[in-house]
Short mmCIF file of C-alpha atoms and ligand atoms in Angstrom, two decimals:
data_model
loop_
_atom_site.label_atom_id
_atom_site.label_comp_id
_atom_site.label_asym_id
_atom_site.label_seq_id
_atom_site.Cartn_x
_atom_site.Cartn_y
_atom_site.Cartn_z
CA MET K 141 10.33 -6.60 18.36
CA THR K 142 11.61 -3.10 16.92
CA LEU K 143 11.02 -2.22 13.20
CA ARG K 144 13.86 -2.08 11.05
CA LEU K 145 14.56 1.44 9.61
CA GLU K 146 16.49 2.13 6.53
CA VAL K 147 17.28 5.74 5.54
CA TYR K 148 18.41 6.58 2.06
CA ASP K 149 19.32 9.98 0.36
CA ASP K 150 18.81 8.28 -3.16
CA TRP K 151 15.50 6.77 -1.82
CA ALA K 152 13.70 6.17 -5.32
CA ASP K 153 16.66 4.87 -6.82
CA GLN K 154 17.27 2.48 -4.11
CA VAL K 155 13.75 0.99 -3.37
CA ALA K 156 13.23 0.87 -7.41
CA THR K 157 16.68 -1.29 -7.75
CA ARG K 158 15.56 -3.32 -4.64
CA LEU K 159 12.26 -3.96 -6.19
CA GLY K 160 13.72 -4.97 -9.51
CA GLN K 161 15.78 -7.60 -8.13
CA ARG K 162 13.09 -9.28 -6.41
CA LEU K 163 10.85 -9.44 -9.54
CA ARG K 164 10.33 -13.23 -10.87
CA PRO K 165 7.88 -14.98 -12.48
CA GLY K 166 5.43 -16.35 -9.89
CA LEU K 167 5.99 -13.56 -7.33
CA ARG K 168 2.68 -12.42 -5.56
CA LEU K 169 3.05 -8.72 -4.79
CA CYS K 170 0.81 -6.43 -3.15
CA LEU K 171 1.28 -2.80 -4.13
CA PRO K 172 0.08 0.80 -2.80
CA THR K 173 -0.96 3.76 -4.96
CA GLY K 174 -0.80 7.33 -3.26
CA ALA K 175 1.93 9.86 -4.01
CA THR K 176 4.89 7.91 -2.02
CA PRO K 177 5.36 5.03 -4.50
CA ALA K 178 5.18 7.26 -7.88
CA PRO K 179 8.91 7.88 -8.30
CA VAL K 180 9.64 4.33 -7.56
CA TYR K 181 7.24 3.02 -10.16
CA ALA K 182 8.56 5.56 -12.71
CA ARG K 183 11.97 3.89 -12.53
CA LEU K 184 10.59 0.51 -13.25
CA ALA K 185 10.01 -0.59 -16.92
CA THR K 186 10.62 -4.20 -16.92
CA GLY K 187 10.94 -7.60 -14.83
CA PHE K 188 7.01 -7.95 -14.26
CA ALA K 189 6.48 -10.79 -16.63
CA GLY K 190 4.74 -13.63 -14.81
CA VAL K 191 4.24 -11.39 -11.59
CA THR K 192 0.85 -11.39 -10.05
CA VAL K 193 -0.10 -7.80 -8.52
CA PHE K 194 -2.63 -7.24 -5.73
CA LEU K 195 -3.89 -3.81 -5.37
CA LEU K 196 -3.90 -2.65 -1.77
CA ASP K 197 -7.08 -0.70 -1.52
CA GLU K 198 -9.57 1.08 -3.63
CA PHE K 199 -11.81 4.27 -3.05
CA GLY K 200 -15.50 4.01 -3.33
CA GLY K 201 -17.97 6.32 -5.33
CA LEU K 202 -15.44 7.27 -7.87
CA ALA K 203 -16.54 6.27 -11.70
CA PRO K 204 -14.23 3.75 -13.40
CA GLY K 205 -11.44 5.43 -14.98
CA HIS K 206 -11.39 8.40 -12.55
CA PRO K 207 -7.87 9.35 -12.14
CA ALA K 208 -8.02 9.36 -8.18
CA ARG K 209 -8.94 5.57 -8.47
CA CYS K 210 -6.15 3.12 -7.30
CA ASP K 211 -6.98 0.94 -10.30
CA THR K 212 -6.13 3.90 -12.54
CA THR K 213 -3.43 5.05 -10.63
CA ILE K 214 -1.42 1.78 -10.95
CA ARG K 215 -2.18 1.48 -14.51
CA THR K 216 -1.14 5.12 -15.51
CA ARG K 217 1.96 5.23 -13.12
CA LEU K 218 3.06 1.52 -13.50
CA LEU K 219 1.41 -0.74 -15.71
CA ASP K 220 1.14 1.23 -18.99
CA HIS K 221 4.77 1.75 -19.18
CA LEU K 222 6.02 -1.79 -18.64
CA ASP K 223 6.96 -3.76 -21.56
CA GLN K 224 5.23 -6.99 -20.21
CA PRO K 225 2.58 -5.97 -17.63
CA PRO K 226 1.93 -8.31 -14.65
CA VAL K 227 -1.59 -9.90 -13.84
CA LEU K 228 -3.44 -7.37 -11.95
CA HIS K 229 -6.04 -8.11 -9.24
CA ALA K 230 -7.95 -5.46 -7.34
CA LEU K 231 -11.05 -4.95 -4.99
CA ASP K 232 -14.10 -3.77 -7.03
CA PRO K 233 -15.96 -0.95 -5.55
CA ASP K 234 -18.70 -1.21 -8.19
CA ALA K 235 -19.52 -4.80 -7.20
CA PRO K 236 -23.22 -5.22 -6.12
CA ASP K 237 -22.52 -7.09 -2.91
CA LEU K 238 -19.27 -5.27 -1.31
CA ALA K 239 -19.07 -7.89 1.48
CA ALA K 240 -19.04 -10.64 -1.01
CA GLU K 241 -16.42 -8.93 -3.02
CA CYS K 242 -14.11 -8.30 -0.07
CA ALA K 243 -14.42 -11.97 0.80
CA ARG K 244 -13.62 -12.94 -2.83
CA TYR K 245 -10.57 -10.99 -2.74
CA GLN K 246 -9.21 -12.05 0.49
CA THR K 247 -9.72 -15.75 -0.41
CA LEU K 248 -7.77 -14.88 -3.80
CA VAL K 249 -5.06 -13.25 -1.75
CA ASP K 250 -4.84 -15.91 0.88
CA GLY K 251 -4.91 -18.68 -1.77
CA GLY K 252 -1.27 -18.40 -2.52
CA GLY K 253 -0.41 -15.71 -0.02
CA LEU K 254 1.82 -12.56 -0.66
CA ASP K 255 5.38 -12.80 -0.94
CA LEU K 256 6.01 -9.14 -0.68
CA THR K 257 3.66 -6.31 0.34
CA ILE K 258 4.68 -2.58 -0.10
CA LEU K 259 2.61 0.06 1.89
CA GLY K 260 2.65 3.76 2.25
CA LEU K 261 1.96 5.16 5.69
CA GLY K 262 -0.83 7.60 6.31
CA SER K 263 -0.28 10.79 8.33
CA ASN K 264 -2.67 9.15 10.78
CA GLY K 265 -0.91 5.80 10.75
CA HIS K 266 -3.23 3.95 8.17
CA LEU K 267 -1.88 1.01 6.20
CA GLY K 268 -4.00 0.88 2.96
CA LEU K 269 -7.27 2.07 4.26
CA ASN K 270 -7.03 0.56 7.54
CA GLU K 271 -7.66 3.63 9.50
CA PRO K 272 -6.91 4.08 13.17
CA GLY K 273 -9.14 1.41 15.10
CA SER K 274 -8.08 -1.27 12.86
CA GLY K 275 -6.71 -4.26 14.49
CA ALA K 276 -4.12 -6.78 13.67
CA ASP K 277 -7.01 -9.38 12.96
CA SER K 278 -8.82 -6.95 10.42
CA THR K 279 -10.21 -8.54 7.41
CA THR K 280 -10.82 -7.18 4.00
CA ARG K 281 -13.58 -4.88 4.29
CA VAL K 282 -15.57 -1.76 3.51
CA VAL K 283 -14.33 0.96 5.63
CA LYS K 284 -15.22 4.54 6.38
CA LEU K 285 -12.43 7.13 5.67
CA ALA K 286 -10.88 9.35 8.01
CA GLU K 287 -10.91 13.20 7.35
CA SER K 288 -7.19 13.24 6.86
CA THR K 289 -7.47 10.47 4.12
CA ARG K 290 -10.52 12.34 2.53
CA ARG K 291 -8.29 15.37 2.29
CA ARG K 292 -5.37 13.19 0.66
CA ALA K 293 -8.04 11.95 -1.82
CA THR K 294 -8.76 15.59 -2.60
CA ALA K 295 -5.02 15.94 -3.41
CA TYR K 296 -5.26 13.02 -5.82
CA GLY K 297 -8.05 14.63 -7.58
CA ALA K 298 -11.32 13.38 -6.29
CA ASN K 299 -13.31 16.34 -5.46
CA PRO K 300 -15.52 15.79 -3.45
CA PRO K 301 -13.50 13.14 -1.90
CA PRO K 302 -14.92 9.61 -1.36
CA THR K 303 -16.43 8.84 2.10
CA TRP K 304 -15.60 5.12 1.92
CA GLY K 305 -13.29 2.72 0.44
CA LEU K 306 -12.31 -1.20 0.39
CA THR K 307 -9.03 -2.26 1.85
CA LEU K 308 -7.16 -5.52 2.19
CA GLY K 309 -7.39 -6.11 5.91
CA LEU K 310 -4.37 -5.92 8.33
CA ALA K 311 -4.68 -9.81 8.84
CA PRO K 312 -3.64 -10.84 5.26
CA VAL K 313 -1.33 -7.97 4.96
CA LEU K 314 0.61 -9.20 8.07
CA ARG K 315 0.41 -12.82 6.66
CA SER K 316 2.85 -11.43 3.97
CA THR K 317 6.33 -13.08 4.02
CA GLU K 318 7.91 -9.73 3.77
CA ILE K 319 6.54 -6.10 4.18
CA TRP K 320 8.31 -2.99 3.03
CA LEU K 321 6.73 0.54 4.45
CA LEU K 322 7.67 3.50 2.24
CA VAL K 323 7.95 6.94 3.87
CA THR K 324 9.05 9.92 2.21
CA GLY K 325 8.80 13.89 2.72
CA ALA K 326 9.23 16.15 5.74
CA HIS K 327 5.40 15.95 6.16
CA LYS K 328 5.64 12.27 7.08
CA ALA K 329 8.49 13.00 9.63
CA PRO K 330 5.69 13.07 12.74
CA ALA K 331 4.12 10.04 11.28
CA LEU K 332 7.26 8.11 11.31
CA ARG K 333 8.26 9.56 14.60
CA ARG K 334 4.71 7.94 16.08
CA LEU K 335 5.42 4.76 14.23
CA ARG K 336 8.84 4.47 16.21
CA GLU K 337 7.72 5.72 19.54
CA GLU K 338 4.25 4.58 20.30
CA ALA K 339 3.13 1.28 21.80
CA ALA K 340 1.86 -1.15 19.00
CA GLY K 341 -1.84 -1.08 18.59
CA PRO K 342 -4.75 -0.15 16.52
CA ALA K 343 -4.53 3.66 17.54
CA PHE K 344 -1.67 3.99 14.94
CA PRO K 345 -2.09 0.84 12.92
CA ALA K 346 1.25 0.97 11.25
CA THR K 347 2.81 0.26 14.87
CA LEU K 348 1.38 -3.30 14.28
CA LEU K 349 4.30 -3.96 11.70
CA ARG K 350 6.38 -4.37 14.82
CA ARG K 351 4.93 -7.74 15.34
CA HIS K 352 6.05 -8.72 11.93
CA PRO K 353 9.46 -10.80 11.75
CA ASN K 354 10.32 -9.28 8.33
CA ALA K 355 9.05 -5.85 7.98
CA VAL K 356 11.14 -2.80 6.99
CA VAL K 357 10.80 0.86 6.85
CA LEU K 358 12.34 2.35 3.90
CA ALA K 359 12.50 6.22 4.41
CA ASP K 360 14.15 9.29 2.78
CA ALA K 361 16.11 11.62 4.56
CA ALA K 362 13.47 14.12 4.96
CA ALA K 363 11.15 11.71 6.57
CA ALA K 364 13.51 10.11 8.76
P1 LIG U 426 0.63 9.09 0.10
O1 LIG U 426 -0.36 8.32 0.79
O2 LIG U 426 1.75 8.16 -0.60
O3 LIG U 426 -0.12 9.79 -1.04
O4 LIG U 426 1.27 10.12 1.18
C1 LIG U 426 0.21 7.26 1.76
C2 LIG U 426 -1.14 6.85 2.42
O5 LIG U 426 -2.03 7.55 2.80
O6 LIG U 426 -1.07 5.37 2.62
#
């Protein structure tokens, strides 16, 4: 299967409008953090009443409230400026038993499934914190971060950057009814090229989206 690619000059407006149209009470939505979705989130102020949001991943070893944490980021970038916030579920990196926490989260996600999962693209092909080597059957788990991911975390304000994290696995991600992969900026052009040209496999995990029947890449002109 080829991965559908849509390219927009007015990328953030397009993605925000599309997401706004999908929002409805009862929607089960998985959201990423990172820099890519920030302009989309900035454009949304309403429509989240009755929506359940599952956060895609979380860094380990950062204090609660740390600005680089994914739960802090989704609050400050999106939830705090919504008229009616969604219910938010997240992986807790401070849980005493991390394996049990990951199992709890995946059971919660799989309980009703995901209607729509939105992802960013790592320059190394990661989805969430499913780093290279992650297979389509990977479950929600504790992961060691790749060096490029640690550098990215430094840019988010984590200094020293985390060495590990928790991520929704690719198996529950790929069970989502629909997936949007967001890719923006000239610095992501090489990763987008690899995504489109390489054989599907764990070496560049985003290629595994090709096996999904309803996945689309939404890119801006600079990335494409
Ligand atoms: P970015 O991160 O949106 O900050 O580029 C994407 C990712 O690493 O998944």
